[in-house]
CSV table of C-alpha atoms in Angstrom, one decimal:
chain,number,residue,atom,x,y,z
I,77,MET,CA,0.0,0.0,0.0
I,78,VAL,CA,1.1,3.6,-0.7
I,79,ASN,CA,1.0,5.3,2.7
I,80,GLU,CA,1.6,9.0,3.5
I,81,ILE,CA,5.3,9.4,3.4
I,82,SER,CA,5.7,13.1,2.6
I,83,THR,CA,6.8,15.4,5.5
I,84,LYS,CA,6.1,18.9,6.4
I,85,GLY,CA,9.1,20.1,4.4
I,86,SER,CA,8.3,17.9,1.3
I,87,LEU,CA,7.2,20.9,-0.8
I,88,LYS,CA,10.5,22.7,-0.6
I,89,LYS,CA,12.0,23.1,-4.1
I,90,PRO,CA,15.4,21.6,-4.9
I,91,PRO,CA,18.1,23.7,-6.5
I,92,GLN,CA,17.0,25.1,-9.8
I,93,HIS,CA,19.3,23.2,-12.1
I,94,GLU,CA,19.8,20.0,-10.2
I,95,SER,CA,19.9,16.9,-12.4
I,96,PRO,CA,17.5,14.1,-11.4
I,97,GLU,CA,20.3,11.6,-11.8
I,98,THR,CA,22.4,13.3,-9.0
I,99,LEU,CA,19.6,13.1,-6.4
I,100,PRO,CA,20.6,10.8,-3.5
I,101,SER,CA,18.7,7.5,-2.9
I,102,LEU,CA,17.0,7.8,-6.3
I,103,ARG,CA,16.0,4.5,-7.9
I,104,LEU,CA,15.5,5.3,-11.6
I,105,ASN,CA,14.1,1.9,-12.4
I,106,ARG,CA,11.4,2.1,-9.6
I,107,ILE,CA,8.4,3.7,-11.0
I,108,PHE,CA,4.9,4.5,-9.6
I,109,VAL,CA,2.5,5.3,-12.4
I,110,LEU,CA,-0.5,7.4,-11.2
I,111,ASP,CA,-4.0,7.0,-12.6
I,112,THR,CA,-6.2,10.1,-13.2
I,113,ASN,CA,-8.4,9.3,-10.2
I,114,VAL,CA,-5.5,9.6,-7.8
I,115,LEU,CA,-4.8,13.2,-8.9
I,116,ILE,CA,-8.5,13.9,-8.7
I,117,HIS,CA,-8.6,12.4,-5.2
I,118,ASP,CA,-5.5,14.2,-4.0
I,119,ALA,CA,-3.9,16.9,-6.1
I,120,GLN,CA,-0.8,16.7,-3.9
I,121,SER,CA,-0.4,13.0,-4.5
I,122,LEU,CA,2.7,13.6,-6.6
I,123,TYR,CA,4.6,14.5,-3.4
I,124,ALA,CA,3.7,11.3,-1.5
I,125,PHE,CA,6.7,9.2,-2.8
I,126,LYS,CA,10.3,9.2,-1.9
I,127,GLY,CA,13.3,7.9,-3.8
I,128,VAL,CA,11.3,6.8,-6.8
I,129,VAL,CA,10.1,8.0,-10.2
I,130,VAL,CA,6.5,9.2,-10.2
I,131,GLY,CA,5.0,8.6,-13.7
I,132,ILE,CA,2.1,10.4,-15.3
I,133,PRO,CA,0.8,8.8,-18.6
I,134,PHE,CA,0.0,11.3,-21.3
I,135,ILE,CA,-3.6,10.1,-21.4
I,136,VAL,CA,-3.9,11.2,-17.7
I,137,LEU,CA,-3.1,14.8,-18.7
I,138,GLU,CA,-5.8,14.6,-21.4
I,139,GLU,CA,-8.3,13.4,-18.8
I,140,ILE,CA,-7.4,16.0,-16.3
I,141,ASP,CA,-7.9,18.7,-19.0
I,142,THR,CA,-11.5,17.6,-19.6
I,143,LEU,CA,-12.2,17.6,-15.8
I,144,LYS,CA,-10.8,21.0,-15.0
I,145,ARG,CA,-14.0,22.8,-16.0
I,146,GLU,CA,-16.2,20.8,-13.6
I,147,ILE,CA,-17.7,22.5,-10.6
I,148,GLY,CA,-16.8,21.0,-7.3
I,149,GLU,CA,-14.0,19.0,-5.8
I,150,LYS,CA,-13.1,17.1,-9.0
I,151,GLY,CA,-12.6,20.3,-11.0
I,152,ARG,CA,-10.7,22.0,-8.2
I,153,ASN,CA,-8.2,19.1,-7.8
I,154,ALA,CA,-7.9,18.9,-11.6
I,155,ARG,CA,-7.0,22.6,-11.8
I,156,GLU,CA,-4.6,22.3,-8.9
I,157,ALA,CA,-2.8,19.3,-10.4
I,158,ILE,CA,-2.4,21.2,-13.7
I,159,ARG,CA,-0.9,24.2,-11.9
I,160,THR,CA,1.5,21.9,-10.0
I,161,LEU,CA,2.7,20.3,-13.2
I,162,ASP,CA,3.1,23.7,-14.9
I,163,ASN,CA,5.2,24.9,-12.0
I,164,LEU,CA,7.4,21.8,-12.3
I,165,ARG,CA,8.2,22.7,-15.9
I,166,SER,CA,10.5,25.4,-14.6
I,167,LYS,CA,12.8,22.7,-13.3
I,168,GLY,CA,13.3,21.0,-16.6
I,169,ARG,CA,11.6,18.8,-19.2
I,170,LEU,CA,8.8,16.7,-17.8
I,171,ARG,CA,9.5,13.9,-20.3
I,172,GLU,CA,13.1,13.6,-19.1
I,173,GLY,CA,12.2,14.0,-15.4
I,174,VAL,CA,12.2,16.9,-13.0
I,175,PRO,CA,12.9,16.9,-9.2
I,176,LEU,CA,9.7,16.7,-7.1
I,177,ASN,CA,10.6,17.0,-3.4
I,178,HIS,CA,13.7,18.7,-1.8
I,179,HIS,CA,16.9,16.9,-2.7
I,180,THR,CA,17.1,14.7,0.4
I,181,ASP,CA,13.9,12.9,-0.8
I,182,GLY,CA,15.2,12.1,-4.2
I,183,SER,CA,12.0,11.8,-6.1
I,184,ILE,CA,11.4,12.9,-9.7
I,185,LEU,CA,8.4,13.2,-12.0
I,186,LYS,CA,8.2,12.0,-15.6
I,187,VAL,CA,5.4,12.2,-18.2
I,188,PHE,CA,5.3,9.1,-20.4
I,189,PRO,CA,3.9,9.2,-24.0
I,190,ASN,CA,0.8,7.3,-25.0
I,191,PRO,CA,1.5,3.8,-26.3
I,192,ILE,CA,1.2,3.3,-30.1
I,193,LYS,CA,-0.8,0.1,-29.8
I,194,ILE,CA,-2.8,-1.7,-27.1
I,195,GLU,CA,-1.5,-5.2,-27.3
I,196,PHE,CA,-3.9,-7.0,-25.0
I,197,SER,CA,-7.3,-5.6,-26.2
I,198,ASP,CA,-8.7,-4.8,-29.6
I,199,TYR,CA,-12.4,-5.2,-28.7
I,200,SER,CA,-13.6,-2.5,-26.5
I,201,GLN,CA,-14.9,0.7,-28.1
I,202,ASP,CA,-15.8,2.3,-24.8
I,203,PRO,CA,-13.8,5.6,-24.4
I,204,HIS,CA,-13.3,4.9,-20.7
I,205,ASP,CA,-12.0,1.4,-21.3
I,206,ILE,CA,-9.6,2.7,-24.0
I,207,LYS,CA,-8.2,5.3,-21.5
I,208,ASP,CA,-7.7,2.6,-18.9
I,209,ASN,CA,-6.1,0.3,-21.3
I,210,ALA,CA,-3.7,3.0,-22.5
I,211,ILE,CA,-2.5,3.4,-18.9
I,212,LEU,CA,-2.1,-0.3,-18.5
I,213,GLN,CA,-0.2,-0.6,-21.7
I,214,THR,CA,2.1,2.2,-20.5
I,215,VAL,CA,2.9,0.2,-17.4
I,216,GLN,CA,3.5,-2.9,-19.5
I,217,ASN,CA,5.9,-1.1,-21.8
I,218,LEU,CA,7.9,0.3,-18.9
I,219,ILE,CA,8.2,-3.2,-17.4
I,220,LYS,CA,9.5,-4.5,-20.8
I,221,GLU,CA,12.2,-1.8,-20.5
I,222,GLY,CA,13.5,-3.4,-17.3
I,223,ASN,CA,11.8,-1.2,-14.7
I,224,GLN,CA,9.9,-2.2,-11.6
I,225,VAL,CA,6.6,-0.6,-12.0
I,226,THR,CA,3.5,-0.2,-9.8
I,227,LEU,CA,0.2,1.2,-11.0
I,228,VAL,CA,-1.5,3.3,-8.3
I,229,THR,CA,-5.2,3.7,-8.9
I,230,LYS,CA,-8.4,4.1,-6.9
I,231,ASP,CA,-10.4,2.3,-9.6
I,232,ILE,CA,-11.0,-1.2,-8.4
I,233,ASN,CA,-11.7,-2.7,-11.8
I,234,VAL,CA,-8.4,-1.3,-13.2
I,235,ARG,CA,-6.6,-3.0,-10.4
I,236,VAL,CA,-8.4,-6.2,-11.3
I,237,LYS,CA,-7.5,-5.8,-15.0
I,238,ALA,CA,-3.9,-5.1,-14.0
I,239,ASP,CA,-3.7,-8.3,-12.0
I,240,ALA,CA,-5.1,-10.3,-14.9
I,241,LEU,CA,-2.3,-8.9,-17.0
I,242,GLY,CA,0.3,-9.8,-14.4
I,243,LEU,CA,0.9,-6.1,-13.5
I,244,GLU,CA,1.4,-4.8,-10.0
I,245,ALA,CA,-1.3,-2.4,-8.9
I,246,GLU,CA,-2.5,-1.0,-5.6
I,247,ASP,CA,-4.8,1.6,-4.1
I,248,TYR,CA,-3.7,5.1,-3.2
I,249,THR,CA,-3.9,5.2,0.6
I,250,ARG,CA,-2.4,8.5,1.7
I,251,GLY,CA,-4.5,9.8,4.5
I,252,ILE,CA,-6.6,6.6,4.7
I,253,ILE,CA,-8.1,5.6,8.0
I,254,SER,CA,-8.4,1.9,8.7
I,255,THR,CA,-11.8,0.6,9.8
I,256,ASP,CA,-10.0,-1.5,12.4
I,257,HIS,CA,-8.2,1.4,14.0
I,258,PHE,CA,-10.8,4.0,13.6
I,259,TYR,CA,-11.1,6.4,16.6
I,260,LYS,CA,-14.6,6.0,18.1
I,261,GLY,CA,-14.2,8.5,20.9
I,262,TRP,CA,-14.6,6.0,23.7
I,263,THR,CA,-13.0,2.9,25.2
I,264,GLN,CA,-14.1,0.2,27.7
I,265,VAL,CA,-12.6,-1.1,30.9
I,266,SER,CA,-14.0,-4.0,32.9
I,267,VAL,CA,-13.6,-4.2,36.7
I,268,PRO,CA,-15.1,-6.3,39.5
I,269,ALA,CA,-18.5,-5.1,40.9
I,270,ALA,CA,-17.0,-4.0,44.2
I,271,GLU,CA,-14.3,-1.9,42.5
I,272,LEU,CA,-16.9,-0.3,40.2
I,273,ARG,CA,-19.0,0.8,43.1
I,274,SER,CA,-16.1,2.4,45.0
I,275,LEU,CA,-14.3,3.8,41.9
I,276,ASN,CA,-13.5,7.6,41.8
I,277,VAL,CA,-11.8,9.9,39.3
I,278,LYS,CA,-8.5,9.7,41.1
I,279,GLN,CA,-8.2,6.0,40.3
I,280,LEU,CA,-8.8,6.5,36.5
I,281,PRO,CA,-5.1,7.2,35.6
I,282,GLU,CA,-4.0,3.9,37.1
I,283,LEU,CA,-6.9,2.1,35.5
I,284,THR,CA,-6.2,3.4,32.0
I,285,LYS,CA,-2.4,3.5,32.2
I,286,ASN,CA,-2.0,1.0,29.4
I,287,GLN,CA,-4.2,2.9,27.0
I,288,GLU,CA,-3.5,6.0,24.9
I,289,LEU,CA,-6.2,8.5,25.7
I,290,TRP,CA,-7.1,11.6,23.7
I,291,PRO,CA,-8.7,14.8,24.9
I,292,ASN,CA,-12.4,14.4,25.7
I,293,GLN,CA,-12.3,10.6,25.1
I,294,PHE,CA,-14.8,8.7,27.2
I,295,ILE,CA,-14.1,5.7,29.4
I,296,VAL,CA,-16.9,3.2,30.0
I,297,VAL,CA,-16.1,1.3,33.2
I,298,GLU,CA,-18.3,-1.8,33.3
I,299,ASN,CA,-18.9,-4.6,35.7
I,300,GLU,CA,-17.0,-7.6,34.4
I,301,SER,CA,-19.9,-9.9,35.4
I,302,ASN,CA,-22.7,-7.6,34.2
I,303,PRO,CA,-21.9,-5.4,31.1
I,304,TYR,CA,-25.2,-3.4,31.7
I,305,SER,CA,-23.8,-2.1,35.0
I,306,VAL,CA,-21.5,0.8,34.0
I,307,ARG,CA,-20.2,4.2,35.0
I,308,LEU,CA,-19.1,6.8,32.5
I,309,PHE,CA,-16.0,9.1,32.7
I,310,ARG,CA,-14.5,11.6,30.3
I,311,HIS,CA,-10.8,12.2,30.0
I,312,LEU,CA,-10.3,16.0,30.0
I,313,ALA,CA,-7.8,17.9,27.9
I,314,ASN,CA,-5.6,19.0,30.7
I,315,GLY,CA,-3.4,16.0,31.4
I,316,GLU,CA,-4.6,13.1,33.6
I,317,HIS,CA,-7.8,14.7,34.8
I,318,PHE,CA,-11.1,12.9,34.5
I,319,GLN,CA,-14.7,13.7,35.3
I,320,GLU,CA,-17.6,11.4,35.8
I,321,VAL,CA,-20.5,12.0,33.4
I,322,GLN,CA,-23.9,12.0,35.1
I,323,ASN,CA,-27.3,11.5,33.5
I,324,ILE,CA,-28.5,14.5,31.5
I,325,SER,CA,-32.1,15.6,31.3
I,326,ILE,CA,-33.2,18.3,28.9
I,327,MET,CA,-36.4,20.3,29.8
I,328,ASN,CA,-37.4,17.3,32.0
I,329,THR,CA,-38.5,15.5,28.9
I,330,PHE,CA,-35.5,14.1,27.0
I,331,GLU,CA,-32.8,11.8,28.3
I,332,ALA,CA,-30.2,9.5,26.7
I,333,LYS,CA,-31.5,6.0,25.8
I,334,ASN,CA,-28.0,4.4,26.0
I,335,ILE,CA,-24.5,5.1,27.1
I,336,GLN,CA,-23.3,6.4,23.8
I,337,GLN,CA,-26.1,8.9,23.5
I,338,LEU,CA,-25.1,10.1,27.0
I,339,MET,CA,-21.6,10.7,25.6
I,340,ALA,CA,-23.0,12.7,22.7
I,341,LEU,CA,-25.2,14.8,25.0
I,342,ASP,CA,-22.2,15.5,27.2
I,343,LEU,CA,-20.2,16.9,24.3
I,344,LEU,CA,-23.1,18.8,22.8
I,345,MET,CA,-24.0,20.5,26.1
I,346,ASP,CA,-20.4,21.5,26.8
I,347,ASP,CA,-19.8,24.9,25.3
I,348,ARG,CA,-16.0,24.5,25.6
I,349,ILE,CA,-16.1,21.8,22.9
I,350,GLN,CA,-16.3,23.8,19.7
I,351,LEU,CA,-16.2,21.0,17.2
I,352,VAL,CA,-18.1,17.7,17.6
I,353,THR,CA,-18.4,14.7,15.2
I,354,LEU,CA,-21.1,12.2,15.7
I,355,LEU,CA,-20.9,9.0,13.6
I,356,GLY,CA,-23.0,5.9,13.5
I,357,PRO,CA,-25.7,4.0,11.5
I,358,ALA,CA,-29.2,5.2,10.9
I,359,GLY,CA,-31.5,5.5,13.9
I,360,THR,CA,-28.8,6.0,16.5
I,361,GLY,CA,-30.0,9.6,17.3
I,362,LYS,CA,-27.3,11.7,15.8
I,363,THR,CA,-29.6,14.2,14.1
I,364,PHE,CA,-32.2,14.2,16.9
I,365,LEU,CA,-29.8,14.8,19.7
I,366,THR,CA,-28.0,17.6,17.8
I,367,LEU,CA,-31.2,19.4,16.9
I,368,LEU,CA,-32.5,19.0,20.5
I,369,VAL,CA,-29.4,20.5,22.1
I,370,GLY,CA,-29.2,23.2,19.4
I,371,LEU,CA,-32.7,24.4,20.1
I,372,TYR,CA,-32.1,24.2,23.8
I,373,LYS,CA,-28.9,26.3,23.6
I,374,VAL,CA,-30.5,28.9,21.3
I,375,ALA,CA,-34.0,29.2,22.6
I,376,TYR,CA,-33.6,28.5,26.3
I,377,GLU,CA,-30.1,29.2,27.4
I,378,HIS,CA,-29.4,31.9,24.7
I,379,ILE,CA,-25.8,30.8,24.4
I,380,TYR,CA,-26.0,31.1,20.6
I,381,ARG,CA,-27.9,33.4,18.4
I,382,LYS,CA,-29.2,30.9,15.9
I,383,LEU,CA,-29.3,27.2,15.0
I,384,LEU,CA,-28.0,26.8,11.5
I,385,VAL,CA,-28.6,23.5,9.7
I,386,THR,CA,-27.3,22.4,6.4
I,387,ARG,CA,-26.6,19.1,4.6
I,388,PRO,CA,-25.2,18.0,1.2
I,389,ILE,CA,-27.7,17.9,-1.6
I,390,ILE,CA,-27.2,14.3,-2.7
I,391,ALA,CA,-30.2,12.2,-3.7
I,392,LEU,CA,-30.8,8.6,-2.7
I,393,GLY,CA,-31.6,6.8,-6.0
I,394,ALA,CA,-32.4,8.5,-9.2
I,395,ASP,CA,-32.7,12.3,-9.1
I,396,ILE,CA,-36.2,13.7,-9.5
I,397,GLY,CA,-35.0,16.6,-11.6
I,398,TYR,CA,-35.3,20.3,-10.9
I,399,LEU,CA,-37.6,21.2,-7.9
I,400,PRO,CA,-40.1,24.0,-8.2
I,401,GLY,CA,-40.2,27.2,-6.1
I,402,ASP,CA,-37.7,29.5,-4.6
I,403,ILE,CA,-34.7,28.4,-2.7
I,404,GLN,CA,-36.5,27.8,0.6
I,405,GLU,CA,-39.2,25.7,-1.2
I,406,LYS,CA,-36.5,23.7,-2.9
I,407,LEU,CA,-34.6,23.2,0.4
I,408,HIS,CA,-37.7,22.0,2.1
I,409,TYR,CA,-37.5,18.6,0.3
I,410,TRP,CA,-33.8,18.1,1.2
I,411,MET,CA,-34.4,19.3,4.8
I,412,GLN,CA,-37.4,17.0,5.4
I,413,PRO,CA,-35.4,14.8,7.9
I,414,VAL,CA,-34.7,18.0,9.9
I,415,HIS,CA,-38.4,18.9,9.8
I,416,ASP,CA,-39.4,15.4,10.9
I,417,ASN,CA,-37.0,15.5,13.9
I,418,LEU,CA,-38.1,19.0,15.0
I,419,GLU,CA,-41.8,18.1,14.8
I,420,PHE,CA,-41.1,15.1,16.9
I,421,ILE,CA,-39.2,17.2,19.5
I,422,PHE,CA,-42.2,19.6,19.7
I,423,SER,CA,-44.7,16.8,19.9
I,424,GLN,CA,-42.8,15.3,22.9
I,425,LEU,CA,-42.6,18.7,24.5
I,426,SER,CA,-46.3,19.3,24.0
I,427,ARG,CA,-47.2,15.9,25.5
I,428,GLY,CA,-45.0,16.4,28.5
I,429,THR,CA,-46.2,20.0,29.1
I,430,GLU,CA,-49.8,18.9,28.7
I,431,GLU,CA,-49.3,16.3,31.4
I,432,GLN,CA,-47.7,18.9,33.7
I,433,TYR,CA,-50.5,21.3,32.9
I,434,ASN,CA,-53.3,18.8,33.7
I,435,LEU,CA,-51.4,17.8,36.9
I,436,THR,CA,-51.2,21.4,38.0
I,437,ARG,CA,-54.9,22.0,37.3
I,438,LYS,CA,-55.8,18.9,39.3
I,439,LYS,CA,-53.7,20.0,42.2
I,440,GLU,CA,-55.1,23.6,42.1
I,441,GLY,CA,-58.6,22.1,42.1
I,442,LYS,CA,-57.9,20.3,45.4
I,443,GLU,CA,-56.4,23.4,46.9
I,444,GLY,CA,-59.4,25.5,46.0
I,445,GLY,CA,-60.0,28.5,43.8
I,446,ASN,CA,-57.4,30.8,45.3
I,447,ASN,CA,-54.7,29.8,42.8
I,448,LYS,CA,-56.6,30.3,39.6
I,449,GLN,CA,-54.1,32.9,38.3
I,450,LYS,CA,-51.2,30.5,38.7
I,451,ARG,CA,-52.4,28.2,36.0
I,452,PHE,CA,-51.8,30.8,33.4
I,453,LYS,CA,-48.2,30.8,34.2
I,454,TYR,CA,-48.0,27.3,32.8
I,455,PHE,CA,-47.8,26.2,29.2
I,456,ASP,CA,-51.2,25.9,27.4
I,457,PRO,CA,-51.1,22.9,25.1
I,458,GLU,CA,-53.8,24.3,22.8
I,459,GLN,CA,-51.6,27.2,22.0
I,460,HIS,CA,-48.6,24.9,21.2
I,461,ARG,CA,-50.3,22.5,18.8
I,462,GLY,CA,-50.1,24.9,15.9
I,463,GLU,CA,-46.4,25.2,16.3
I,464,VAL,CA,-45.9,21.4,16.2
I,465,GLN,CA,-47.3,21.5,12.7
I,466,ASN,CA,-45.5,24.7,11.6
I,467,VAL,CA,-41.7,24.4,12.1
I,468,GLU,CA,-41.3,27.4,9.7
I,469,ARG,CA,-42.3,29.7,12.6
I,470,LEU,CA,-38.9,29.0,14.1
I,471,GLN,CA,-37.3,30.4,11.0
I,472,GLN,CA,-39.6,33.5,11.1
I,473,LYS,CA,-38.4,34.1,14.7
I,474,GLY,CA,-34.7,33.8,13.6
I,475,ILE,CA,-34.1,30.8,15.9
I,476,LEU,CA,-33.6,28.3,13.0
I,477,SER,CA,-31.9,28.7,9.6
I,478,LEU,CA,-32.0,26.0,7.0
I,479,GLU,CA,-29.4,26.8,4.3
I,480,ALA,CA,-27.8,25.2,1.3
I,481,ILE,CA,-24.3,24.0,1.8
I,482,THR,CA,-23.4,25.4,-1.6
I,483,TYR,CA,-23.4,28.9,-0.4
I,484,MET,CA,-21.2,28.5,2.8
I,485,ARG,CA,-18.0,29.4,1.1
I,486,GLY,CA,-16.7,32.9,1.9
I,487,ARG,CA,-19.0,33.5,4.9
I,488,SER,CA,-18.1,34.2,8.5
I,489,ILE,CA,-20.5,32.6,11.0
I,490,PRO,CA,-20.2,34.0,14.6
I,491,PHE,CA,-22.2,32.9,17.7
I,492,GLN,CA,-24.2,30.2,16.1
I,493,PHE,CA,-24.9,26.5,16.7
I,494,VAL,CA,-24.0,25.0,13.3
I,495,PHE,CA,-25.2,21.5,12.4
I,496,ILE,CA,-24.0,19.8,9.2
I,497,ASP,CA,-25.7,16.5,8.6
I,498,GLU,CA,-24.7,13.7,6.2
I,499,VAL,CA,-21.1,14.8,6.2
I,500,GLN,CA,-19.9,11.4,5.0
I,501,ASN,CA,-20.8,12.7,1.5
I,502,LEU,CA,-18.4,15.6,1.7
I,503,THR,CA,-14.7,15.5,0.9
I,504,PRO,CA,-12.0,16.5,3.5
I,505,HIS,CA,-11.5,19.8,1.6
I,506,GLU,CA,-15.2,20.6,1.7
I,507,VAL,CA,-15.3,20.0,5.4
I,508,LYS,CA,-12.3,22.2,5.9
I,509,THR,CA,-14.0,25.0,3.9
I,510,ILE,CA,-17.1,24.8,6.0
I,511,VAL,CA,-15.5,24.4,9.5
I,512,SER,CA,-13.2,27.3,8.7
I,513,ARG,CA,-16.3,29.5,8.3
I,514,ALA,CA,-16.9,29.3,12.1
I,515,GLY,CA,-16.5,32.7,13.8
I,516,GLU,CA,-16.2,33.7,17.4
I,517,GLY,CA,-18.5,31.9,19.8
I,518,THR,CA,-19.7,29.3,17.2
I,519,LYS,CA,-20.0,25.6,17.8
I,520,VAL,CA,-19.9,23.1,14.8
I,521,ILE,CA,-21.4,19.6,14.8
I,522,LEU,CA,-20.7,17.2,12.0
I,523,ALA,CA,-22.8,14.1,11.8
I,524,GLY,CA,-23.2,11.1,9.4
I,525,ASP,CA,-22.9,7.4,8.7
I,526,PRO,CA,-19.5,6.6,7.2
I,527,TYR,CA,-20.9,3.2,6.1
I,528,GLN,CA,-23.7,4.8,4.1
I,529,ILE,CA,-22.0,7.0,1.5
I,530,ASP,CA,-23.9,8.1,-1.6
I,531,SER,CA,-21.0,10.0,-3.3
I,532,PRO,CA,-19.4,7.7,-5.9
I,533,TYR,CA,-15.9,9.2,-5.2
I,534,LEU,CA,-15.7,8.7,-1.5
I,535,ASP,CA,-15.5,5.7,0.9
I,536,PHE,CA,-15.2,5.0,4.6
I,537,ALA,CA,-11.5,5.9,4.7
I,538,SER,CA,-11.5,9.0,2.5
I,539,ASN,CA,-14.7,10.9,3.4
I,540,GLY,CA,-14.6,14.2,5.2
I,541,LEU,CA,-16.3,12.9,8.4
I,542,THR,CA,-13.8,10.2,9.2
I,543,THR,CA,-10.7,12.2,8.2
I,544,THR,CA,-11.8,15.2,10.3
I,545,THR,CA,-12.3,12.9,13.3
I,546,ASP,CA,-8.9,11.3,12.9
I,547,LYS,CA,-7.0,14.6,12.4
I,548,MET,CA,-8.7,16.5,15.2
I,549,LYS,CA,-8.7,13.8,17.9
I,550,ASN,CA,-5.7,15.4,19.7
I,551,GLN,CA,-7.3,18.8,20.0
I,552,SER,CA,-8.7,20.0,23.3
I,553,LEU,CA,-11.7,21.8,21.7
I,554,PHE,CA,-12.8,18.6,19.8
I,555,GLY,CA,-14.8,15.6,20.8
I,556,THR,CA,-16.4,12.6,19.0
I,557,VAL,CA,-18.7,9.7,19.6
I,558,PHE,CA,-19.4,6.7,17.4
I,559,LEU,CA,-22.9,5.6,18.2
I,560,GLU,CA,-23.6,1.9,17.6
I,561,ALA,CA,-27.1,1.1,18.9
I,562,SER,CA,-30.2,2.1,16.8
I,563,GLU,CA,-33.0,3.5,18.9
I,564,ARG,CA,-35.4,4.4,16.1
I,565,SER,CA,-37.4,1.2,16.1
I,566,GLU,CA,-37.0,-2.6,16.1
I,567,LEU,CA,-37.6,-2.6,12.4
I,568,ALA,CA,-34.9,0.0,11.7
I,569,LYS,CA,-32.5,-1.8,13.9
I,570,LEU,CA,-33.2,-5.1,12.2
I,571,ALA,CA,-32.8,-3.5,8.7
I,572,ALA,CA,-29.4,-2.0,9.7
I,573,ASP,CA,-28.2,-5.4,11.0
I,574,VAL,CA,-29.6,-7.8,8.4
I,575,LEU,CA,-30.1,-6.0,5.1
């Protein structure tokens, strides 16, 4: 696998007229040939190799040229790759090879011409197959010249075709996060029942001495004979300090349904944590908990001025075409999951307040008529039922803002509770663009299911949600939770496990 092997200083330019052959540790016969999708995935992939020749087939340049006009991440990376190649021209001829990294790395870049003939296939007329076969033939020709060549491509089928031809091929894995070593934001420790009962925060450093803990990571201490008997602690950012996490109740109506939801609530309620990522399958409560705490922080505690909600506009299944109406009417369809959760929150509040209202009236009836004025201090459920059906009223009051993620670039967003849902469909660069919009006093929550990605160019290891979580885990203002248990319904849980 090609791992991240460039360093902080890897972009430093070598001496202007240094010959590639004079670079130390350079193996001229060791060549890594990059497919187009590698440059589109990471425009800086040229710099991820040391002591070898990085090869770009001519057909790749042609493909990049057709992609540079696209809007979005593909077009941006295509343009950046072209600019990088153009800058390298100042060091010499690309066909002969030019130094890539500073001279201690000893890497050079070469552009190889298109093959005159495709020897192994004369059948396919598909333009995509023809381009893939031209790259494979380039690799084959270089091997015939006595070189040790590896094709680096993110196209699974091209790797399969290469293997069928006896060529070495592998995925581009710079910045890839393994599913086995993915940071979940919590760890588990088992202790005897008596020790669990008497445990205090001063004993946590000794209990976790064999584990590497990150700031705001949770420790679930469970009874070794009864995994349902647990206590929850959070490792604070300042050294070996820990704090126990107690049950959290919001407006005397909502509480966590499992230990991982309690972790999420603890991070969401802590205003010192400015960036939170919530990951997990459908039905684990990521969207619900975030909207609940967001409304509470904005409308009740007044910590933030507004709850801003946005999500990528990626359809499930075939697109239904252009939607009618203005921007708010168009967004309504994409934001329907947000509307559903908000209406559920208000329905639960209405039911809970109605019970309290009836209980108060019953109590006042027993006490007599002297307290008639008191009942008007309580919530009237009849007044609230209209708001359950009309979430738009929150927008009219300026409490809630539903916005298209397309228009986030260039903005500065101060003192807001920002929730970006379905972040698994965003690239790391797009997440960086959005999070860097956060102004003073703003909290950002990123949520999504890294196993349910709709974008054809992303996977578990390369999407913006998992990469952000991995890169930010050592920061004191960051916290994350991977939620495993579905609480939506038995059917939803069964579907997630079986289908």
